[in-house]
mmCIF file of C-alpha atoms and ligand atoms in Angstrom:
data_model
loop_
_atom_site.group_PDB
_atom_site.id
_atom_site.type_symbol
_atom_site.label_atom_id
_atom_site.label_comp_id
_atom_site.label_asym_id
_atom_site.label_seq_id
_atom_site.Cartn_x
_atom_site.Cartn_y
_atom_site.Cartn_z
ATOM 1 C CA UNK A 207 -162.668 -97.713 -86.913
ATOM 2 C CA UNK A 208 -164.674 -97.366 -84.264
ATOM 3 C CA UNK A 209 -166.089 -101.068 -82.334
ATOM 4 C CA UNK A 210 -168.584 -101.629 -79.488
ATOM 5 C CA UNK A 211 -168.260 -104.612 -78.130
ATOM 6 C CA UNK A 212 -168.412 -104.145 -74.429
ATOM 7 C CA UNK A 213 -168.304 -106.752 -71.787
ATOM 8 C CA UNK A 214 -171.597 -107.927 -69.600
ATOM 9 C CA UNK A 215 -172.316 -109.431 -66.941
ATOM 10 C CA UNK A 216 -174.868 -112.318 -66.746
ATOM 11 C CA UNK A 217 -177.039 -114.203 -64.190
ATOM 12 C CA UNK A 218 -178.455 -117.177 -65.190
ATOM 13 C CA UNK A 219 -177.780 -119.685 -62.973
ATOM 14 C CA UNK A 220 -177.510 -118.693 -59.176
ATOM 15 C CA UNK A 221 -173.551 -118.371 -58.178
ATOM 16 C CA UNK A 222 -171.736 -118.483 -61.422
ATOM 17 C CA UNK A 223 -171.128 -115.162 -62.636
ATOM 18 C CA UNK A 224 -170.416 -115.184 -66.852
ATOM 19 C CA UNK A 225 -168.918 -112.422 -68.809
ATOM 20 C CA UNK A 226 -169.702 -112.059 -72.254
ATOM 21 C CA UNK A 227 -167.750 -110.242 -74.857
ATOM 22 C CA UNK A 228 -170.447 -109.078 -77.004
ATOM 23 C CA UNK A 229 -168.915 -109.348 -80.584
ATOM 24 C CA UNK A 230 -172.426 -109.990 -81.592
ATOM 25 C CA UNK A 231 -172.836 -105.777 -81.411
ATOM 26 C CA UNK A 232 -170.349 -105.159 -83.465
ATOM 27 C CA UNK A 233 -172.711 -104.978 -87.093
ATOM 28 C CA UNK A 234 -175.926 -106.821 -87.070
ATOM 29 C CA UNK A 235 -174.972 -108.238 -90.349
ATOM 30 C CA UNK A 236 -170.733 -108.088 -90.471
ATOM 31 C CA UNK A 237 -171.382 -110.006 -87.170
ATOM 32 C CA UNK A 238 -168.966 -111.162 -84.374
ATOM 33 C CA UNK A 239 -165.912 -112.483 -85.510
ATOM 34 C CA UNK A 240 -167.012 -112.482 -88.879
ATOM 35 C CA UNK A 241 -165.958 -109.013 -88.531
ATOM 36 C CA UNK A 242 -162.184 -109.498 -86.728
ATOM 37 C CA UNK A 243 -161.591 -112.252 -89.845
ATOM 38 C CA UNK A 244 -162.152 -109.817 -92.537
ATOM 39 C CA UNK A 245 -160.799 -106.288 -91.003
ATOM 40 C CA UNK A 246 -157.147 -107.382 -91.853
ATOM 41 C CA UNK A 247 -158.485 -109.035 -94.862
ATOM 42 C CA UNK A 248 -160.070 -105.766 -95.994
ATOM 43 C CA UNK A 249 -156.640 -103.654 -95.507
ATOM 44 C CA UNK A 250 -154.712 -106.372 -97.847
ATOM 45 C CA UNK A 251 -157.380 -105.692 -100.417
ATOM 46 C CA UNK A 252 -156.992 -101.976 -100.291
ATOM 47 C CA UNK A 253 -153.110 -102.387 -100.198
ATOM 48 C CA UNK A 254 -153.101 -104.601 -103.378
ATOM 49 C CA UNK A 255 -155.458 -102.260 -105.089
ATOM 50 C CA UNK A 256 -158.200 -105.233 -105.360
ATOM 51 C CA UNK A 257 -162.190 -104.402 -106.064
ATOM 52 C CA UNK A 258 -163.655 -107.588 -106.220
ATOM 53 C CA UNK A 259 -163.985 -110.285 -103.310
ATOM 54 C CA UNK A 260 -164.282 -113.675 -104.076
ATOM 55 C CA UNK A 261 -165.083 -116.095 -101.075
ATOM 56 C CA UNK A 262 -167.196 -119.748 -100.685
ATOM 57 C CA UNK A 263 -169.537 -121.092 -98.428
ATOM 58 C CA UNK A 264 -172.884 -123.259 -97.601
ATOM 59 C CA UNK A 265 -176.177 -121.746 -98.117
ATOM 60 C CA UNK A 266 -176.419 -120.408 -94.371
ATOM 61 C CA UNK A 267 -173.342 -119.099 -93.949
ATOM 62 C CA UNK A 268 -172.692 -116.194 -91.726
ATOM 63 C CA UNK A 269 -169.487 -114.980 -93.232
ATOM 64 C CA UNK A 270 -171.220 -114.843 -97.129
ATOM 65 C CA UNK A 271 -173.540 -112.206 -95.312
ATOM 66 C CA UNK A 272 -170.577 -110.705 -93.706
ATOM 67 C CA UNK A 273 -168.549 -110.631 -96.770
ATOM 68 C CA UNK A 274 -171.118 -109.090 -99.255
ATOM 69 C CA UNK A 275 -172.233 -106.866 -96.115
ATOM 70 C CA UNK A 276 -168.679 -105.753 -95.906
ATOM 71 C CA UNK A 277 -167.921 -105.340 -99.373
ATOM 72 C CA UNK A 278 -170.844 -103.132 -100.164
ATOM 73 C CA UNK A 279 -169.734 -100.429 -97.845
ATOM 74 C CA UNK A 280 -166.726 -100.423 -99.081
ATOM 75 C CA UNK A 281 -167.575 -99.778 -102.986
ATOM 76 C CA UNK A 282 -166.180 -103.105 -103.295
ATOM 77 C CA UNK A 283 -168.139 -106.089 -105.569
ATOM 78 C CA UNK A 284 -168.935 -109.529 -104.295
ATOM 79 C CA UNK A 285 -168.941 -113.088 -105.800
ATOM 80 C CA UNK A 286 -169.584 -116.259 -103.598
ATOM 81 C CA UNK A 287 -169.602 -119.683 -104.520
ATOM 82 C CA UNK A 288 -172.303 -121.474 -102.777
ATOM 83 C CA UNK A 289 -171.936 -125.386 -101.760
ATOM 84 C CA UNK A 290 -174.907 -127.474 -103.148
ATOM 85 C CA UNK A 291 -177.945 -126.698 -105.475
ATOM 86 C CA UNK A 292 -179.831 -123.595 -106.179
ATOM 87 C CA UNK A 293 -181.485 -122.770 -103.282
ATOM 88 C CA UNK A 294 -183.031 -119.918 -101.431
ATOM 89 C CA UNK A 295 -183.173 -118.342 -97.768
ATOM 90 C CA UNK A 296 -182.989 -115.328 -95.901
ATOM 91 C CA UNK A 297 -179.137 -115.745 -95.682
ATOM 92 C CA UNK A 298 -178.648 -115.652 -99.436
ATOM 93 C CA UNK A 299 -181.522 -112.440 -99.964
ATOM 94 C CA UNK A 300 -179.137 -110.813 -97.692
ATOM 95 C CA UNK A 301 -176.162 -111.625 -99.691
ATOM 96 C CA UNK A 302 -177.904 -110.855 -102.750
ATOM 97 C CA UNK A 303 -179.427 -107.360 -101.774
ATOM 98 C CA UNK A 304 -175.770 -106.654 -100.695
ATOM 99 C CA UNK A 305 -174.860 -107.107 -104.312
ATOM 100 C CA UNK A 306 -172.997 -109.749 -104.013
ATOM 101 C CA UNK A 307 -173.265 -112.314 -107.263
ATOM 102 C CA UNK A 308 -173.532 -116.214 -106.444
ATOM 103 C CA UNK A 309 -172.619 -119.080 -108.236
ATOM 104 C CA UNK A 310 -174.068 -122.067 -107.043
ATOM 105 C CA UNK A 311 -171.556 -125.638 -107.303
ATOM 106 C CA UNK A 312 -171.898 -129.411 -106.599
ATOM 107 C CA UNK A 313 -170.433 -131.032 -103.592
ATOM 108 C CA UNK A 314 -167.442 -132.183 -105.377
ATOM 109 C CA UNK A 315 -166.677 -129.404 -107.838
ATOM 110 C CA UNK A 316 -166.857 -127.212 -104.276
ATOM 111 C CA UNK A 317 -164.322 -128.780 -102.703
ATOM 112 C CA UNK A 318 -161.280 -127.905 -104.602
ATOM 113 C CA UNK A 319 -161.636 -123.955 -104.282
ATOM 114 C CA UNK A 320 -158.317 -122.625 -105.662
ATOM 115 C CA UNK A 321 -159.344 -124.311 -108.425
ATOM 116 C CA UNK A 322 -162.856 -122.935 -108.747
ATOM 117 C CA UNK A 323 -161.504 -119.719 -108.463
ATOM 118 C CA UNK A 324 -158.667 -120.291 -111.031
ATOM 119 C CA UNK A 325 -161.020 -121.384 -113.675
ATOM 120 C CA UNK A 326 -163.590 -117.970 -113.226
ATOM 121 C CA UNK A 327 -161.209 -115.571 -111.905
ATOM 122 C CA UNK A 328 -157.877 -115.914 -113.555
ATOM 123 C CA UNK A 329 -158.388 -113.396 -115.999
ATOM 124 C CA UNK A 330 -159.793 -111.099 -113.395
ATOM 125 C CA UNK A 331 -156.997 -108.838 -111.967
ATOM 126 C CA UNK A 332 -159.266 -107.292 -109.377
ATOM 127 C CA UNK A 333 -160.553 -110.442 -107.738
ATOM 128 C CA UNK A 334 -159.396 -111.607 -104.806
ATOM 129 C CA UNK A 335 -159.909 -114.835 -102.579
ATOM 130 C CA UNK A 336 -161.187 -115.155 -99.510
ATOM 131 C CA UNK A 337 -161.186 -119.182 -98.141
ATOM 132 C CA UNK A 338 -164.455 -120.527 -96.452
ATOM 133 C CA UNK A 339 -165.029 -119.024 -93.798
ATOM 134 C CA UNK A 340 -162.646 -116.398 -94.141
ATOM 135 C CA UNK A 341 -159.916 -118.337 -92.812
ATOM 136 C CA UNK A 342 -156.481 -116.797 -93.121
ATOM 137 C CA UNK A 343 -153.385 -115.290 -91.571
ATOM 138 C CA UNK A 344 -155.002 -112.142 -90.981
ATOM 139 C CA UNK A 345 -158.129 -113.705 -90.013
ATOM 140 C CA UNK A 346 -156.008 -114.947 -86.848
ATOM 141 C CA UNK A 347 -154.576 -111.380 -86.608
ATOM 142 C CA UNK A 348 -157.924 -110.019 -86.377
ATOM 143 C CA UNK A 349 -159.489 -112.707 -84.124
ATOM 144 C CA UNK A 350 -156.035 -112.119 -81.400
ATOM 145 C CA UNK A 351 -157.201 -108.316 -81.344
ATOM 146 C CA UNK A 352 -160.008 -109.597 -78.903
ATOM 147 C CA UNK A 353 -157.816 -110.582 -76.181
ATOM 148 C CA UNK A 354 -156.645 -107.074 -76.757
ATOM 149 C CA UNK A 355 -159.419 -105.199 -75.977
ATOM 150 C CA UNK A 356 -159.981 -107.355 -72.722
ATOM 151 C CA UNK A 357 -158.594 -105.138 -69.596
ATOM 152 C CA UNK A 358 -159.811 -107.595 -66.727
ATOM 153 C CA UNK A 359 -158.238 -110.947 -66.513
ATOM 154 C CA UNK A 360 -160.188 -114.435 -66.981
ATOM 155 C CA UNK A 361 -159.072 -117.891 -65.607
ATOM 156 C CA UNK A 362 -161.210 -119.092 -68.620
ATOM 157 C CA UNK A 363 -162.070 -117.572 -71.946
ATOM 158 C CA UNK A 364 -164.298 -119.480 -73.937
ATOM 159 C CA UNK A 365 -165.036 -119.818 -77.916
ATOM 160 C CA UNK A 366 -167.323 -121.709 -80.578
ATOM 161 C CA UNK A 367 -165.292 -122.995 -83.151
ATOM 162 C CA UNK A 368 -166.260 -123.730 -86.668
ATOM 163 C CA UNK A 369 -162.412 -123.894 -89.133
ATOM 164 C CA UNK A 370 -160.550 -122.855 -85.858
ATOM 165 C CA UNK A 371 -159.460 -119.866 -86.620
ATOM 166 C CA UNK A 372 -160.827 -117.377 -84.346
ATOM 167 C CA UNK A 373 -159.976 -119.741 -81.655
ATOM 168 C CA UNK A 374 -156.050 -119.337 -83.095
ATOM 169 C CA UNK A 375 -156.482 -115.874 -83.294
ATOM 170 C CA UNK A 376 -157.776 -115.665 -79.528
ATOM 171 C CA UNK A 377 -154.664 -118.371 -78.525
ATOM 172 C CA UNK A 378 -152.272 -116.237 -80.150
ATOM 173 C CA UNK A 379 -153.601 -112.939 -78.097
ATOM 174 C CA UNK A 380 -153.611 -114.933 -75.047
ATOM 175 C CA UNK A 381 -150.010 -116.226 -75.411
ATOM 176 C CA UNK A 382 -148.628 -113.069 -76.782
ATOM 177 C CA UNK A 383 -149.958 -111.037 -73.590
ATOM 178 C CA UNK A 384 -148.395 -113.922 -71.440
ATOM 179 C CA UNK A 385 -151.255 -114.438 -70.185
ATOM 180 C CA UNK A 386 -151.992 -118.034 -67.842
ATOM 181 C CA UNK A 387 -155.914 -118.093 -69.038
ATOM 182 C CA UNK A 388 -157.212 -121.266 -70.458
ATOM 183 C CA UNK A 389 -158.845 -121.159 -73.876
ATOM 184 C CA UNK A 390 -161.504 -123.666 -73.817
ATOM 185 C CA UNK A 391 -162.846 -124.026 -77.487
ATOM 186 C CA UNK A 392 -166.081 -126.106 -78.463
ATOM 187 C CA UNK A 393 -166.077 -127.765 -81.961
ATOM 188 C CA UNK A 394 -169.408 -127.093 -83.326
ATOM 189 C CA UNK A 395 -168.657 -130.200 -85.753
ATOM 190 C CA UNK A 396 -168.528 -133.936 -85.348
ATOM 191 C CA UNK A 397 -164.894 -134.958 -84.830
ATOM 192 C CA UNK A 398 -163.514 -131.732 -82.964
ATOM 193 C CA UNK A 399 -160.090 -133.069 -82.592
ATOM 194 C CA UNK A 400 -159.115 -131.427 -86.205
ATOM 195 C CA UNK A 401 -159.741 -127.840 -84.550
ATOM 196 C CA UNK A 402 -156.170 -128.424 -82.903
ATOM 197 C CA UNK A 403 -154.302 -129.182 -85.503
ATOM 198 C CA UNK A 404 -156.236 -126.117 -87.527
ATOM 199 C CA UNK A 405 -155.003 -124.210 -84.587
ATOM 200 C CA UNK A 406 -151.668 -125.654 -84.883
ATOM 201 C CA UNK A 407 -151.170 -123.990 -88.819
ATOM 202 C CA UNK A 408 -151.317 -120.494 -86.789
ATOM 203 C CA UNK A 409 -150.119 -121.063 -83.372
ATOM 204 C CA UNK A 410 -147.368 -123.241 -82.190
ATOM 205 C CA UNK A 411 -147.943 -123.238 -78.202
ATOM 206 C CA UNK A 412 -151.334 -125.093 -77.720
ATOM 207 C CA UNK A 413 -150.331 -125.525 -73.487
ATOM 208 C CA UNK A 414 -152.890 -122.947 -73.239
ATOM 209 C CA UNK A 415 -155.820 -124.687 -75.026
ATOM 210 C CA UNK A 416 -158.709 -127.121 -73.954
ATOM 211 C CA UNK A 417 -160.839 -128.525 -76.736
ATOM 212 C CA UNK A 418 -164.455 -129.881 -75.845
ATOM 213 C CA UNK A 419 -165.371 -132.017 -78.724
ATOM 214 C CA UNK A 420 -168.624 -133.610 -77.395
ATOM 215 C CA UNK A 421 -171.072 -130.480 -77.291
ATOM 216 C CA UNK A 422 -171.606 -131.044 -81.297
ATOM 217 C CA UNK A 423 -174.973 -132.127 -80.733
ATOM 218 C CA UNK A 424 -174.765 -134.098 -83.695
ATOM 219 C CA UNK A 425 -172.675 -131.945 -85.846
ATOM 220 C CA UNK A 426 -172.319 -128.615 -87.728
ATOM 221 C CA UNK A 427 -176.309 -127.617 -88.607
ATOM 222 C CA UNK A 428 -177.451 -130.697 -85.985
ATOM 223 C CA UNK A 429 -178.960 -129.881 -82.905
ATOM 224 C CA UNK A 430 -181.296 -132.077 -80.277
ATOM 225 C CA UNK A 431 -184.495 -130.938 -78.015
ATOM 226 C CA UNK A 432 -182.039 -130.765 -75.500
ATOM 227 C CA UNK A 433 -179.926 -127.856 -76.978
ATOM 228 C CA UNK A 434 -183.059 -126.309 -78.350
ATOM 229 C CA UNK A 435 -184.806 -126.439 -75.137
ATOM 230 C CA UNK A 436 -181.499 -124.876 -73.477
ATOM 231 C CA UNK A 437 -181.291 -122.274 -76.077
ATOM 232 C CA UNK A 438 -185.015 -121.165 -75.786
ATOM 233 C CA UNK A 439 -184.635 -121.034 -71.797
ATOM 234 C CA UNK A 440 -181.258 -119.106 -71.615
ATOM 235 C CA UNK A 441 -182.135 -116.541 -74.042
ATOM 236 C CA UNK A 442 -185.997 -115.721 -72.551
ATOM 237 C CA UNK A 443 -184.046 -115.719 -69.053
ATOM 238 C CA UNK A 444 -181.196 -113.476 -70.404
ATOM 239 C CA UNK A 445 -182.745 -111.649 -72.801
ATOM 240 C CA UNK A 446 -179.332 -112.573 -74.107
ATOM 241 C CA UNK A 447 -179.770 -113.897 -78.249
ATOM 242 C CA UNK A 448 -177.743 -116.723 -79.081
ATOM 243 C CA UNK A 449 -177.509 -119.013 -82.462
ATOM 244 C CA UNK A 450 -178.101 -123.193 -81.989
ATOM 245 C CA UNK A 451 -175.036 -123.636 -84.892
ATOM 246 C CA UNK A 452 -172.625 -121.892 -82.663
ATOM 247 C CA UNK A 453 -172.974 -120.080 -79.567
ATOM 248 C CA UNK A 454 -175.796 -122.246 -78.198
ATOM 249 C CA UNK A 455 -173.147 -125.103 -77.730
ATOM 250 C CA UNK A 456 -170.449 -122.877 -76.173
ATOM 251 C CA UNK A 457 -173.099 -121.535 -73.404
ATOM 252 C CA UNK A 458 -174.516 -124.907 -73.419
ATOM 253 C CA UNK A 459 -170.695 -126.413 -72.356
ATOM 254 C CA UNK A 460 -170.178 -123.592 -70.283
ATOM 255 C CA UNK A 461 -173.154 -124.261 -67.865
ATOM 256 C CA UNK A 462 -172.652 -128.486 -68.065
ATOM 257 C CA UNK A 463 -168.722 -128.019 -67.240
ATOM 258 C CA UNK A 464 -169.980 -126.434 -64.120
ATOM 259 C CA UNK A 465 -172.970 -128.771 -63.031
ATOM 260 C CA UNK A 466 -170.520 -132.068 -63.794
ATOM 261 C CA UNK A 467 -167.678 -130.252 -61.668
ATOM 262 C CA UNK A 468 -164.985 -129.693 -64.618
ATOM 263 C CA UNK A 469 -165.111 -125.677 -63.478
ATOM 264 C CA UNK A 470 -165.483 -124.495 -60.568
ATOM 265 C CA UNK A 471 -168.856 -122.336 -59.825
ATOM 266 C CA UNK A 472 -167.343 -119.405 -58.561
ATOM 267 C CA UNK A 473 -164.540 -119.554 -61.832
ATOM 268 C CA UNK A 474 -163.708 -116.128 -63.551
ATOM 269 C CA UNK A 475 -165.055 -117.032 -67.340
ATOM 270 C CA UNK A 476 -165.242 -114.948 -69.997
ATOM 271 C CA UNK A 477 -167.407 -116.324 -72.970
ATOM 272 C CA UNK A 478 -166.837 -114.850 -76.831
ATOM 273 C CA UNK A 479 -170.297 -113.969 -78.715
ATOM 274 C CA UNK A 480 -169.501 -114.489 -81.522
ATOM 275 C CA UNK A 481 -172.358 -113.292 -83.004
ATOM 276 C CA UNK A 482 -173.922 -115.313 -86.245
ATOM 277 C CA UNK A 483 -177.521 -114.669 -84.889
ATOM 278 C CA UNK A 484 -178.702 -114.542 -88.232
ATOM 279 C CA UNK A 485 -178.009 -118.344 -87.889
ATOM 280 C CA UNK A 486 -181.314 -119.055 -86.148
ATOM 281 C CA UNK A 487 -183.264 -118.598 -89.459
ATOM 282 C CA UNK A 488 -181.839 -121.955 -90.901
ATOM 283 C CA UNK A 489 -182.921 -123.473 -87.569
ATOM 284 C CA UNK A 490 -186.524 -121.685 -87.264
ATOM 285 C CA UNK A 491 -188.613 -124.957 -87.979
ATOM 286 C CA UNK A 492 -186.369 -127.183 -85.087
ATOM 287 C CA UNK A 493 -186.506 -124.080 -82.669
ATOM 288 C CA UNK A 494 -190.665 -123.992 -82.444
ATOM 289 C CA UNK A 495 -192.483 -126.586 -83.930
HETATM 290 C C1 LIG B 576 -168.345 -118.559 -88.217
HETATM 291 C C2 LIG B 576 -168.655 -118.591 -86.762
HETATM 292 C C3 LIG B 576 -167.853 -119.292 -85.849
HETATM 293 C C4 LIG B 576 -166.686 -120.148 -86.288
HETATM 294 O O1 LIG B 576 -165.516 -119.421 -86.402
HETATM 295 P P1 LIG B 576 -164.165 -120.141 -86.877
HETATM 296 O O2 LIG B 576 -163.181 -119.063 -86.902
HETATM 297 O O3 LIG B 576 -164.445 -120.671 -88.266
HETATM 298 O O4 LIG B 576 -163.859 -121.246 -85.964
HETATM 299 C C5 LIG B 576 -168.157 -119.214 -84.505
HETATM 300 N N1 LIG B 576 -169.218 -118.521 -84.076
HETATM 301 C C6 LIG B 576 -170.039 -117.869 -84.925
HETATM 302 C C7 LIG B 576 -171.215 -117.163 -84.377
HETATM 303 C C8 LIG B 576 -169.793 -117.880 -86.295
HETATM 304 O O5 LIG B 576 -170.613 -117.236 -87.132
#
């Protein structure tokens, strides 16, 4: 299948010169590397002659949109198990006008999900299940096809990470190609230091990686006036969107790594949108208030 997701150029602050990867045009809806996780995915499904994709997530999450998106245009039905209580949002209309059925389960029931699974599905021969997040083996395969479709080199690539995996699958591009580029990744959770170890399951050779576990802002779904007001400035200046769970605290790291003097302003970075725009819905009330 045809992709577009070309490379810019921006200019926001004077002298550093970013390049983007703009995943975030890939689908509006199977967005960024939402997208790379589930194209492998999506293969093993047809291979194993499955119909039915079964996946879990919180009520905002981008890859339940992604998944139902995805299995819709493929003839393909949908089932998510949603963290938490019954709730509604635009995330979950989306999901839901994509077909897809959800099933809505406490906090602890949630957490065992092989289980959950086990106990609907085990009858069903054409289910099939996708982890939170879509985090797999061929999630990582996707993810390294980025750093395939990259024909400039970068002394820096950068990446938001949420399980880790897209920053495996970008590790595992970068170390198959031999490549000396550093892959800085920035933990949108509390407690980053897990994302290595995440990494670790996919990809042995870490020499390659940086992790920047203090741009959490508080933690997955936290933010502070300081990333909101940097969000609100860099996207009116750019013209550029970008999501306050995610990519707002990779551009946000990108631009305080220079001003402290951790990179230097004239360094050849390449950021990864990963797209997840639809994100700024569960944040509309913190964004303008
Ligand atoms: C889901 C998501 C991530 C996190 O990806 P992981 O592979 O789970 O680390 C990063 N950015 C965006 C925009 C996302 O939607």
């Amino acid at each position: 299948m045809y992709i577009y997701s070309p490379i810019h150029r921006l200019n926001y602050q004077a002298l550093t010169q970013i390049s983007v990867k703009r995943d975030d045009l890939i689908d509006p809806y199977i967005s960024g590397n939402k997208w790379r996780k589930l194209k492998y995915v999506l293969a093993d499904v047809f291979a194993n002659k499955k119909s039915h994709l079964v996946t879990f997530g919180g009520a905002y999450s981008n890859h339940l949109v992604a998944t139902a998106a995805c299995a819709a245009r493929n003839e393909l039905k949908s089932t998510a198990f949603v963290r938490g209580e019954k709730v509604t949002n635009e995330m979950l209309v989306l999901c839901q006008l994509f077909g897809m059925q959800l099933i809505f389960v406490d906090r602890e029931s949630y957490r065992d999900k092989r289980l959950l699974y086990a106990k609907v599905f085990s009858e069903d021969p054409e289910s099939y299940f996708i982890d939170e997040g879509g985090a797999s083996e061929e999630a990582v395969k996707g993810c390294a096809d980025i750093i395939s479709e990259i024909t400039d080199t970068y002394d820096h690539i950068f990446c938001a990470a949420g399980t880790g995996t897209t920053a495996a699958g970008l590790l595992r591009g970068i170390n198959e190609a031999g490549l000396s580029t550093t892959l800085h990744v920035i933990p949108a959770l509390k407690n980053g230091d897990f994302i290595a170890e995440e990494i670790n399951n996919y990809e042995k050779d870490l020499s390659k990686l940086q992790l920047h576990v203090d741009y959490h802002f508080g933690g997955y779904a936290k933010t502070t006036p300081d990333l909101i007001d940097f969000i609100k400035n860099f996207t009116a200046s750019t013209g550029l969107l970008i999501d306050p769970v995610y990519t707002g605290k990779m551009f946000y790291a990108i631009y305080d790594l220079i001003n402290i003097g951790k990179l230097k302003k004239d360094a050849n970075i390449l950021a990864i949108h990963s797209g997840g725009l639809l994100g700024i819905m569960g944040m509309k009330e913190k964004l303008f208030t």
